[in-house]
Amino acid sequence: MAALTEAALAPLLAFRPAPEFILLGTGPVLQRPPSALIAALEAQGIGVEAMDSRAAARTWGLLRGEGRWIAAALLPL
């Protein structure tokens, strides 16, 4: 997680319009993404919500069901 960069999320950042925020599934437990990554995404108007991957997958399904424009990057369990 500490090595995660904006470049690693480039496919998600290429969406137009850009997603409201990215759900970041951090594997089996919650881990904080690097502050530099959060700052870089927020500078583009994209929020970051980190949670364990199971919770991120459930949240993605709920929010997409509401028609929200979001993206998710999920690390394996």
mmCIF file of C-alpha atoms in Angstrom:
data_model
loop_
_atom_site.group_PDB
_atom_site.id
_atom_site.type_symbol
_atom_site.label_atom_id
_atom_site.label_comp_id
_atom_site.label_asym_id
_atom_site.label_seq_id
_atom_site.Cartn_x
_atom_site.Cartn_y
_atom_site.Cartn_z
ATOM 1 C CA MET A 1 0.000 0.000 0.000
ATOM 2 C CA ALA A 2 2.820 2.402 0.832
ATOM 3 C CA ALA A 3 4.078 2.173 -2.759
ATOM 4 C CA LEU A 4 0.696 2.945 -4.368
ATOM 5 C CA THR A 5 0.966 5.923 -6.716
ATOM 6 C CA GLU A 6 -1.228 7.980 -8.995
ATOM 7 C CA ALA A 7 0.378 6.207 -11.973
ATOM 8 C CA ALA A 8 -0.919 2.855 -10.711
ATOM 9 C CA LEU A 9 -4.465 4.250 -10.844
ATOM 10 C CA ALA A 10 -4.033 5.776 -14.329
ATOM 11 C CA PRO A 11 -6.708 3.576 -15.986
ATOM 12 C CA LEU A 12 -9.293 4.830 -13.471
ATOM 13 C CA LEU A 13 -8.160 8.421 -13.855
ATOM 14 C CA ALA A 14 -8.618 8.230 -17.634
ATOM 15 C CA PHE A 15 -12.415 7.978 -17.336
ATOM 16 C CA ARG A 16 -14.343 10.967 -18.662
ATOM 17 C CA PRO A 17 -16.074 12.351 -16.831
ATOM 18 C CA ALA A 18 -13.736 11.668 -13.938
ATOM 19 C CA PRO A 19 -15.234 9.618 -11.095
ATOM 20 C CA GLU A 20 -16.594 11.441 -8.035
ATOM 21 C CA PHE A 21 -14.231 9.363 -5.953
ATOM 22 C CA ILE A 22 -12.256 6.149 -5.956
ATOM 23 C CA LEU A 23 -13.054 3.378 -3.515
ATOM 24 C CA LEU A 24 -9.722 1.885 -2.559
ATOM 25 C CA GLY A 25 -10.019 -1.677 -1.255
ATOM 26 C CA THR A 26 -6.872 -2.286 0.769
ATOM 27 C CA GLY A 27 -7.033 -6.077 1.061
ATOM 28 C CA PRO A 28 -8.222 -7.993 4.131
ATOM 29 C CA VAL A 29 -7.748 -5.030 6.513
ATOM 30 C CA LEU A 30 -7.979 -1.270 6.236
ATOM 31 C CA GLN A 31 -4.683 0.424 5.427
ATOM 32 C CA ARG A 32 -4.166 4.135 4.895
ATOM 33 C CA PRO A 33 -3.125 5.109 1.365
ATOM 34 C CA PRO A 34 -0.104 7.412 1.014
ATOM 35 C CA SER A 35 -0.936 11.037 1.763
ATOM 36 C CA ALA A 36 0.782 12.096 -1.479
ATOM 37 C CA LEU A 37 -1.674 9.923 -3.446
ATOM 38 C CA ILE A 38 -4.676 11.391 -1.654
ATOM 39 C CA ALA A 39 -3.394 14.935 -2.254
ATOM 40 C CA ALA A 40 -2.771 14.249 -5.966
ATOM 41 C CA LEU A 41 -6.266 12.849 -6.494
ATOM 42 C CA GLU A 42 -7.980 15.568 -4.481
ATOM 43 C CA ALA A 43 -6.125 18.170 -6.582
ATOM 44 C CA GLN A 44 -7.983 16.677 -9.569
ATOM 45 C CA GLY A 45 -11.312 16.869 -7.744
ATOM 46 C CA ILE A 46 -11.420 13.127 -7.059
ATOM 47 C CA GLY A 47 -11.989 11.912 -3.516
ATOM 48 C CA VAL A 48 -10.501 8.741 -2.041
ATOM 49 C CA GLU A 49 -12.316 6.382 0.319
ATOM 50 C CA ALA A 50 -10.146 3.584 1.713
ATOM 51 C CA MET A 51 -11.615 0.481 3.338
ATOM 52 C CA ASP A 52 -10.982 -3.246 3.395
ATOM 53 C CA SER A 53 -11.683 -4.848 0.011
ATOM 54 C CA ARG A 54 -14.867 -6.658 1.084
ATOM 55 C CA ALA A 55 -16.434 -3.438 2.346
ATOM 56 C CA ALA A 56 -15.240 -1.565 -0.754
ATOM 57 C CA ALA A 57 -16.863 -4.133 -3.068
ATOM 58 C CA ARG A 58 -20.176 -3.927 -1.199
ATOM 59 C CA THR A 59 -20.056 -0.128 -1.150
ATOM 60 C CA TRP A 60 -19.278 0.021 -4.875
ATOM 61 C CA GLY A 61 -22.352 -2.104 -5.619
ATOM 62 C CA LEU A 62 -24.604 0.063 -3.457
ATOM 63 C CA LEU A 63 -23.368 3.360 -4.863
ATOM 64 C CA ARG A 64 -23.481 2.206 -8.492
ATOM 65 C CA GLY A 65 -27.033 1.035 -7.816
ATOM 66 C CA GLU A 66 -27.801 4.637 -6.884
ATOM 67 C CA GLY A 67 -26.326 5.784 -10.196
ATOM 68 C CA ARG A 68 -23.231 7.372 -8.641
ATOM 69 C CA TRP A 69 -20.195 7.806 -10.927
ATOM 70 C CA ILE A 70 -17.414 6.146 -8.930
ATOM 71 C CA ALA A 71 -14.492 3.825 -9.549
ATOM 72 C CA ALA A 72 -12.881 1.141 -7.416
ATOM 73 C CA ALA A 73 -9.422 -0.332 -7.085
ATOM 74 C CA LEU A 74 -9.523 -3.501 -4.991
ATOM 75 C CA LEU A 75 -6.470 -5.329 -3.687
ATOM 76 C CA PRO A 76 -6.916 -9.101 -3.310
ATOM 77 C CA LEU A 77 -7.802 -10.676 -0.001
#
